[in-house]
PDB file of C-alpha atoms in Angstrom:
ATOM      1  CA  UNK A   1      -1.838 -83.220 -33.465  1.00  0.00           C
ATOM      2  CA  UNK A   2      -1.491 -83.079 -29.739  1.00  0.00           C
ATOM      3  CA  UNK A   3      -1.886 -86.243 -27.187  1.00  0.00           C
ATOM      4  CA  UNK A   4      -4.522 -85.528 -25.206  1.00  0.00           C
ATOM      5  CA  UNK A   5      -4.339 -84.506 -21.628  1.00  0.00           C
ATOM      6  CA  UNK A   6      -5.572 -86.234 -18.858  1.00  0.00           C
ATOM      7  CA  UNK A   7      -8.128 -84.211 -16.725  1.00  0.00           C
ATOM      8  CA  UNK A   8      -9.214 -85.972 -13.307  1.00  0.00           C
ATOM      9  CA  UNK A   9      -9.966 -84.689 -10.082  1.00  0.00           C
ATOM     10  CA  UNK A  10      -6.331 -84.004  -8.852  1.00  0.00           C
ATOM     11  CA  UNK A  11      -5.475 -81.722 -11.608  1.00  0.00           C
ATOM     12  CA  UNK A  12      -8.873 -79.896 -10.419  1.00  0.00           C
ATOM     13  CA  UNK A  13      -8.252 -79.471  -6.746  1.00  0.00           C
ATOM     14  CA  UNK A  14      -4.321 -78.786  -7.957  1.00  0.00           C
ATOM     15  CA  UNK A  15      -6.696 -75.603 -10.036  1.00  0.00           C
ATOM     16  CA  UNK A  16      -8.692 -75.014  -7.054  1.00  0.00           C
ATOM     17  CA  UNK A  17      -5.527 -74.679  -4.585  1.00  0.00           C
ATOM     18  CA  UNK A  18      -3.658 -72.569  -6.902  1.00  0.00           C
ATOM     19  CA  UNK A  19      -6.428 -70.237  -7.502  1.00  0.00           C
ATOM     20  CA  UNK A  20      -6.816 -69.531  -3.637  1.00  0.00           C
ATOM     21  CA  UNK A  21      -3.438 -69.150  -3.171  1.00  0.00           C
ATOM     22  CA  UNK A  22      -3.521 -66.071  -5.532  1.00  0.00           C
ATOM     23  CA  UNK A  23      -6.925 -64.539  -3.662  1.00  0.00           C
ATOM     24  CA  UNK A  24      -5.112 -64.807  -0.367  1.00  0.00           C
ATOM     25  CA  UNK A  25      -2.482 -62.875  -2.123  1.00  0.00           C
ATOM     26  CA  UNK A  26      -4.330 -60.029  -3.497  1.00  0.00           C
ATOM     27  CA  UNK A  27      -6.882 -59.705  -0.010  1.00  0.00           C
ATOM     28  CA  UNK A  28      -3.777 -59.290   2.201  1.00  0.00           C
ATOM     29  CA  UNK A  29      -1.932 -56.540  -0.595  1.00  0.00           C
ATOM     30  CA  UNK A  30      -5.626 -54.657  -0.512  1.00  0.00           C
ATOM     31  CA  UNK A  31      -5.270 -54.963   3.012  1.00  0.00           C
ATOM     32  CA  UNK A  32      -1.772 -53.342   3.708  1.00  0.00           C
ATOM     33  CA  UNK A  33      -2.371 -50.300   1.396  1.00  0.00           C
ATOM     34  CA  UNK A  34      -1.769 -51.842  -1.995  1.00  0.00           C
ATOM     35  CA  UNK A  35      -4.884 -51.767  -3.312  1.00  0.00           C
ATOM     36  CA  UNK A  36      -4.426 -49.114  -6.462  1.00  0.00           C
ATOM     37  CA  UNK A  37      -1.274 -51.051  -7.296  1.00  0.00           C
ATOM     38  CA  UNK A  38      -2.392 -52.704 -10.349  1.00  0.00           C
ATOM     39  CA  UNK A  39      -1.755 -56.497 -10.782  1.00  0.00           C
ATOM     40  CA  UNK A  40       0.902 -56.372 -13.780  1.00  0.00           C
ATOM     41  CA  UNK A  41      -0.070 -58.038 -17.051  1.00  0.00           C
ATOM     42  CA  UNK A  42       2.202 -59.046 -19.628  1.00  0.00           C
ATOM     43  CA  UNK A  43       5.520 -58.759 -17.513  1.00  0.00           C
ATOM     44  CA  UNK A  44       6.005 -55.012 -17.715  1.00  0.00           C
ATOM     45  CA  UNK A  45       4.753 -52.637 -15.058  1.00  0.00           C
ATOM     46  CA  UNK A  46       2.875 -49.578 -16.432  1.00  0.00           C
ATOM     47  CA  UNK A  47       4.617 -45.823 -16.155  1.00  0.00           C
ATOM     48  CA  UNK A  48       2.742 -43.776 -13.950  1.00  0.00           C
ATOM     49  CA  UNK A  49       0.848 -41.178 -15.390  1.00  0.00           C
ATOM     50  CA  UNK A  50       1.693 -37.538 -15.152  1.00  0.00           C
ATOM     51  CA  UNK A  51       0.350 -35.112 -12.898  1.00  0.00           C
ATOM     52  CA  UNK A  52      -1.865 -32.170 -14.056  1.00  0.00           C
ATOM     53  CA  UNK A  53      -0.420 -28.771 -13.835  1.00  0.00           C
ATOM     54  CA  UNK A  54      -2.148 -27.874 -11.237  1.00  0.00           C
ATOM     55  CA  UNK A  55      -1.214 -30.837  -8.848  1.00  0.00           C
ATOM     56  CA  UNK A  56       2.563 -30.049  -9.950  1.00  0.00           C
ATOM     57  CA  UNK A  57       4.696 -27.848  -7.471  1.00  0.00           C
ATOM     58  CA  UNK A  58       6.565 -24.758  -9.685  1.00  0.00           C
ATOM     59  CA  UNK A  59       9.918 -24.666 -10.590  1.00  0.00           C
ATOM     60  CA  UNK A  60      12.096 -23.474  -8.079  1.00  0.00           C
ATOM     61  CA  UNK A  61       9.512 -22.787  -5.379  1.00  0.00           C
ATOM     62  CA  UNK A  62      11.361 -23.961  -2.682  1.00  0.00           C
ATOM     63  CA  UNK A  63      14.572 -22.229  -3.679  1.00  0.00           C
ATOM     64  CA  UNK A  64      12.972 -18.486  -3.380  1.00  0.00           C
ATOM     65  CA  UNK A  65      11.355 -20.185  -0.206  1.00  0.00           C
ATOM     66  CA  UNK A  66      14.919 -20.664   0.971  1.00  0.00           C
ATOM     67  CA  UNK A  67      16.029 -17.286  -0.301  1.00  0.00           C
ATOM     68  CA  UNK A  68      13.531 -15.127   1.070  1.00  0.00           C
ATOM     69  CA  UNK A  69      14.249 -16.612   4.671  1.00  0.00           C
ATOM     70  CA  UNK A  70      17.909 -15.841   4.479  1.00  0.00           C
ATOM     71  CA  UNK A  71      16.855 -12.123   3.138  1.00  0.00           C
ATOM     72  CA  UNK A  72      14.635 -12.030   6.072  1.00  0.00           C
ATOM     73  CA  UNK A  73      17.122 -12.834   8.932  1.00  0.00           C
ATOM     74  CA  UNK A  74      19.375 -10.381   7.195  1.00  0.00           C
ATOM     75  CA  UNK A  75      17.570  -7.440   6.452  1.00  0.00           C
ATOM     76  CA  UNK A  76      15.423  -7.861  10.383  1.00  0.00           C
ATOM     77  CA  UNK A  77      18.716  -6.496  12.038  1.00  0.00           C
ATOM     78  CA  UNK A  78      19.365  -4.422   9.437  1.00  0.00           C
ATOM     79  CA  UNK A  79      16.302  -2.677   9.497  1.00  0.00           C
ATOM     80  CA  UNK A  80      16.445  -2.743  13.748  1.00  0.00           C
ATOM     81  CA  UNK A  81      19.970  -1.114  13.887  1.00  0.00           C
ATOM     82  CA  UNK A  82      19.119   1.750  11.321  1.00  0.00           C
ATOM     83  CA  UNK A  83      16.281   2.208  13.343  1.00  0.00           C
ATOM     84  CA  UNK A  84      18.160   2.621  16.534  1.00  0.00           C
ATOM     85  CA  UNK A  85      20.733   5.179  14.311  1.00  0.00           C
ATOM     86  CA  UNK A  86      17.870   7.006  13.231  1.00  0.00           C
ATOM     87  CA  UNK A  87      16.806   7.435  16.823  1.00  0.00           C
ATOM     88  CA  UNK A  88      19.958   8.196  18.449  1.00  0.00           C
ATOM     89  CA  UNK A  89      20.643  10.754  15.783  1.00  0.00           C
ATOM     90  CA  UNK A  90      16.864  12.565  16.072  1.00  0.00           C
ATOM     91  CA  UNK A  91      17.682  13.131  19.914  1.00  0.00           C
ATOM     92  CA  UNK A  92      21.121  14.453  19.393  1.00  0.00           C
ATOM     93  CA  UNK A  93      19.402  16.993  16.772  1.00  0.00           C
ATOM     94  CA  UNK A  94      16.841  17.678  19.409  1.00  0.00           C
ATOM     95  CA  UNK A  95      19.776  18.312  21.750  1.00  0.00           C
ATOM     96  CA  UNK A  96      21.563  20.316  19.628  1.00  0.00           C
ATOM     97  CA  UNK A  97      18.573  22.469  18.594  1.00  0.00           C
ATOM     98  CA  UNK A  98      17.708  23.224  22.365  1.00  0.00           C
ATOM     99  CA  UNK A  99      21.291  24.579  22.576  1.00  0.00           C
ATOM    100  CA  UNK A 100      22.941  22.075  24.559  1.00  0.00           C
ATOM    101  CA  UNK A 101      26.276  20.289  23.751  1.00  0.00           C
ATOM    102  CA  UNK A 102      24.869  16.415  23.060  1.00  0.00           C
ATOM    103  CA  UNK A 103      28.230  15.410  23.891  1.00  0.00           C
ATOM    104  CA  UNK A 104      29.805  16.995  21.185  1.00  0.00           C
ATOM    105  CA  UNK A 105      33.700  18.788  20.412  1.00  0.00           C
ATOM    106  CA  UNK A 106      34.129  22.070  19.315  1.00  0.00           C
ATOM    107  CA  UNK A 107      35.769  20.395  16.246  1.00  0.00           C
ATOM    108  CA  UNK A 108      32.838  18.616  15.120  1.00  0.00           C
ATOM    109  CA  UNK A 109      30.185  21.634  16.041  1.00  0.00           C
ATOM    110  CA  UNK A 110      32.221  23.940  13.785  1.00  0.00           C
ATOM    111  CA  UNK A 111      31.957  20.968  11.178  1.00  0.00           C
ATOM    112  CA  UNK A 112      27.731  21.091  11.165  1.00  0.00           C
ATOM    113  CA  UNK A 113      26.273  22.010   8.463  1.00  0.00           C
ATOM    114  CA  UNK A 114      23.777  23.644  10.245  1.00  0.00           C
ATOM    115  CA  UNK A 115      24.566  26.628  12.611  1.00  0.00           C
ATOM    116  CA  UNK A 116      22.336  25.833  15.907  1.00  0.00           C
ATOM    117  CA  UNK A 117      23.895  28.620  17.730  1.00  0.00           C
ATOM    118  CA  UNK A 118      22.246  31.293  15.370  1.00  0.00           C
ATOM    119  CA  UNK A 119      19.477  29.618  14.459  1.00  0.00           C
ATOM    120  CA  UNK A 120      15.947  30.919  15.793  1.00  0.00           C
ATOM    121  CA  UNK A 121      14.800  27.441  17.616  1.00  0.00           C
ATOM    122  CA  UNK A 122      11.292  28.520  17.343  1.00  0.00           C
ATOM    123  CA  UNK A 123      10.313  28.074  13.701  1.00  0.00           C
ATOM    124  CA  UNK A 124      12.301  25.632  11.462  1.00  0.00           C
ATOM    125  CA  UNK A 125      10.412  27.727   8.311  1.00  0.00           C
ATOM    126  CA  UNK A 126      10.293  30.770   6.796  1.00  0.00           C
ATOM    127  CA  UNK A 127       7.792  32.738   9.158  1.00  0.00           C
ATOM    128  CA  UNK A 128       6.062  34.540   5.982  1.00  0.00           C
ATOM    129  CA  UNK A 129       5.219  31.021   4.095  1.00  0.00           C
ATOM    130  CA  UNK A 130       3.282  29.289   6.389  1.00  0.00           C
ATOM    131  CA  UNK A 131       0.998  32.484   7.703  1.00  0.00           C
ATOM    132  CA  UNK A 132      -2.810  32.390   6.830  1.00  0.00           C
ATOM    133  CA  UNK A 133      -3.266  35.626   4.445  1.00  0.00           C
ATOM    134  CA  UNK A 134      -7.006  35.065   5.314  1.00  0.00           C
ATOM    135  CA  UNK A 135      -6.603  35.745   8.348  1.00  0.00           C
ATOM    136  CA  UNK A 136      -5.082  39.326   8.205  1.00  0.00           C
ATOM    137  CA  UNK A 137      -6.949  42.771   7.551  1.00  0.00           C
ATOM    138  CA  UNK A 138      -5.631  44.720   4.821  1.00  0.00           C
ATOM    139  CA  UNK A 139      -4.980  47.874   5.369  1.00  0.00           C
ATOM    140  CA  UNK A 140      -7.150  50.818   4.312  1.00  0.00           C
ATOM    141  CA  UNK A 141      -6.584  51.798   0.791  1.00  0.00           C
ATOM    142  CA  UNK A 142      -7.962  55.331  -0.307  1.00  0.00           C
ATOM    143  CA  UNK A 143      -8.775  54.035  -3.580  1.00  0.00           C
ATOM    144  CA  UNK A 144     -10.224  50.824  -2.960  1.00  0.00           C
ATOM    145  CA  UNK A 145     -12.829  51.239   0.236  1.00  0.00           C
ATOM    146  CA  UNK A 146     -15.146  48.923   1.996  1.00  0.00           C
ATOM    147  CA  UNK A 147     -18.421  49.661   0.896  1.00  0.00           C
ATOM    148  CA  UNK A 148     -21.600  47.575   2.019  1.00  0.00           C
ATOM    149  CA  UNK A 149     -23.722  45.962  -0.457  1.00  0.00           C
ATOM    150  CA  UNK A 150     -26.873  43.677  -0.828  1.00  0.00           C
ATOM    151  CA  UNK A 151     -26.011  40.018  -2.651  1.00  0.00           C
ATOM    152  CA  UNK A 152     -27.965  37.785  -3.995  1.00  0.00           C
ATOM    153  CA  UNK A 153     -29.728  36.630  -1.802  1.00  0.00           C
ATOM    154  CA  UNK A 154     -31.241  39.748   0.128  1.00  0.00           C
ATOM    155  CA  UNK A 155     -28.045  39.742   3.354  1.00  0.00           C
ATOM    156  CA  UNK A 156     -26.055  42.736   3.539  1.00  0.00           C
ATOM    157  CA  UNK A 157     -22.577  42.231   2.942  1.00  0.00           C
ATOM    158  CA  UNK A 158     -19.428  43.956   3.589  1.00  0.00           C
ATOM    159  CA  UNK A 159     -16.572  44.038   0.566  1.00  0.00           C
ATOM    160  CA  UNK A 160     -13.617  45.722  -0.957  1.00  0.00           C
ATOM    161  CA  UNK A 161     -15.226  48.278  -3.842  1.00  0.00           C
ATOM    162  CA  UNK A 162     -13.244  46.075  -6.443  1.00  0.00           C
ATOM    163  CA  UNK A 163     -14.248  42.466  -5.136  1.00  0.00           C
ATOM    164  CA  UNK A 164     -18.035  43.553  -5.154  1.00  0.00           C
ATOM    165  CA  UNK A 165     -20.257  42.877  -8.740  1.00  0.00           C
ATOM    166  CA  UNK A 166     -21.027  45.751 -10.794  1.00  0.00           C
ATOM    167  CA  UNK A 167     -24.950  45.198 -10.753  1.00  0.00           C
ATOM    168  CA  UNK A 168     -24.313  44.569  -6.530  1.00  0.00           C
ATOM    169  CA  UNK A 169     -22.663  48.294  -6.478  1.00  0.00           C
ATOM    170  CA  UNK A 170     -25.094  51.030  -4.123  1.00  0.00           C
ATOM    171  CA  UNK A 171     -26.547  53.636  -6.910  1.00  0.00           C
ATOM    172  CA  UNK A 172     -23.713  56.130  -4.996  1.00  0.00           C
ATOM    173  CA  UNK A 173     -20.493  53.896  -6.103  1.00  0.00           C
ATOM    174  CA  UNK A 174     -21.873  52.539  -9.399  1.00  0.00           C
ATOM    175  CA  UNK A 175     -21.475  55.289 -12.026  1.00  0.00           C
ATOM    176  CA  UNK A 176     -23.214  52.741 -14.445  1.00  0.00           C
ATOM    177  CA  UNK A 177     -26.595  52.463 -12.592  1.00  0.00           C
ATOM    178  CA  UNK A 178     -29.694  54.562 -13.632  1.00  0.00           C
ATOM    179  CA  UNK A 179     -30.869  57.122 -11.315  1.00  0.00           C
ATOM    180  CA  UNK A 180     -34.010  58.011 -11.240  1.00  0.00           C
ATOM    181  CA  UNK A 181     -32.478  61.774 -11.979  1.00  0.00           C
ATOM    182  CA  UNK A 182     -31.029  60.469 -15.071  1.00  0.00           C
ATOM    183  CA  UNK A 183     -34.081  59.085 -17.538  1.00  0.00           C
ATOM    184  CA  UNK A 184     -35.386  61.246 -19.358  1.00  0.00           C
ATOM    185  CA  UNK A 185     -39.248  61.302 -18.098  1.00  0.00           C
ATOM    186  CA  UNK A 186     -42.049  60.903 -21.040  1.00  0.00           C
ATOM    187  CA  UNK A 187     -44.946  63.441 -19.750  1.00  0.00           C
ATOM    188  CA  UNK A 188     -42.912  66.313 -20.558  1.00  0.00           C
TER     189      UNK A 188
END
């Protein structure tokens, strides 16, 4: 079996001084900022657990990041300098469709594909497309006259002969409606 050890009061305050040694220790780590980092046990530190999904940055986030502020400064002066070409070319068109030069050599005039010269600057479309056929009176048609009926709802209208309903047609247009002539009367 084993001696036995001596235990006497040295060995105790050798315990005691030991034991305060490691509080001081583990007060001043909790103190700096250490305080989740665990105390290891058994020699071997612990892995660190993973992060949940939703804690976890995605793949190649800061790559498109990086990409889509390059595409930016590239396409801003892009975008301003078409812009500007789009401008300059709308007032040499408005030039050019007033009838002045804009700066431009009989060469390149002759190579337009639009003739300015002989082009009506008044209307850029057809003049019969855009007008309001509401707007016009027809002309009187012997066949077809305006007659003046009563609608539905007691007015007195004005209408083409065709455009009016058959049971809206005055007794004198409608060759349908019942004169008073035409039934046969039952006293006779």
């Amino acid at each position: 079996m084993s001696k036995k050890q001596s235990v006497n009061a040295a060995s105790f305050l050798d315990l005691k001084a030991e034991l305060a040694k490691h509080e001081d220790a583990f007060t001043k780590s909790k103190l700096s900022g250490k305080a989740n980092a665990e105390p290891v046990v058994g020699g071997s530190k612990r892995p660190e657990k993973k992060r949940p999904a939703w804690a976890r940055e995605n793949k190649g986030v800061r790559d498109r990041a990086r990409r889509d502020a390059e595409m930016a400064q590239i396409s801003r002066p892009t975008l301003e300098s078409a812009r500007a070409m789009l401008e300059r070319k709308a007032q040499l068109y408005d030039q050019l469709q007033k009838g002045k030069g804009a700066g431009l050599s009989e060469k390149q005039r002759e190579s337009l594909l639009i003739d300015f010269d002989s082009r009506d600057s008044g209307s850029d479309t057809d003049s019969n497309g855009d007008r309001d056929e509401s707007l016009v009176v027809p002309g009187q048609d012997e066949d077809d006259p305006v007659i003046e009926y009563e609608d539905e709802f007691g007015r007195i209208r004005t209408a083409r002969r065709s455009e009016v309903p058959r049971d809206r047609l005055p007794e004198n247009y409608n060759p349908f409606s019942r004169s008073e002539r035409s039934v046969p009367a039952d006293d006779e």
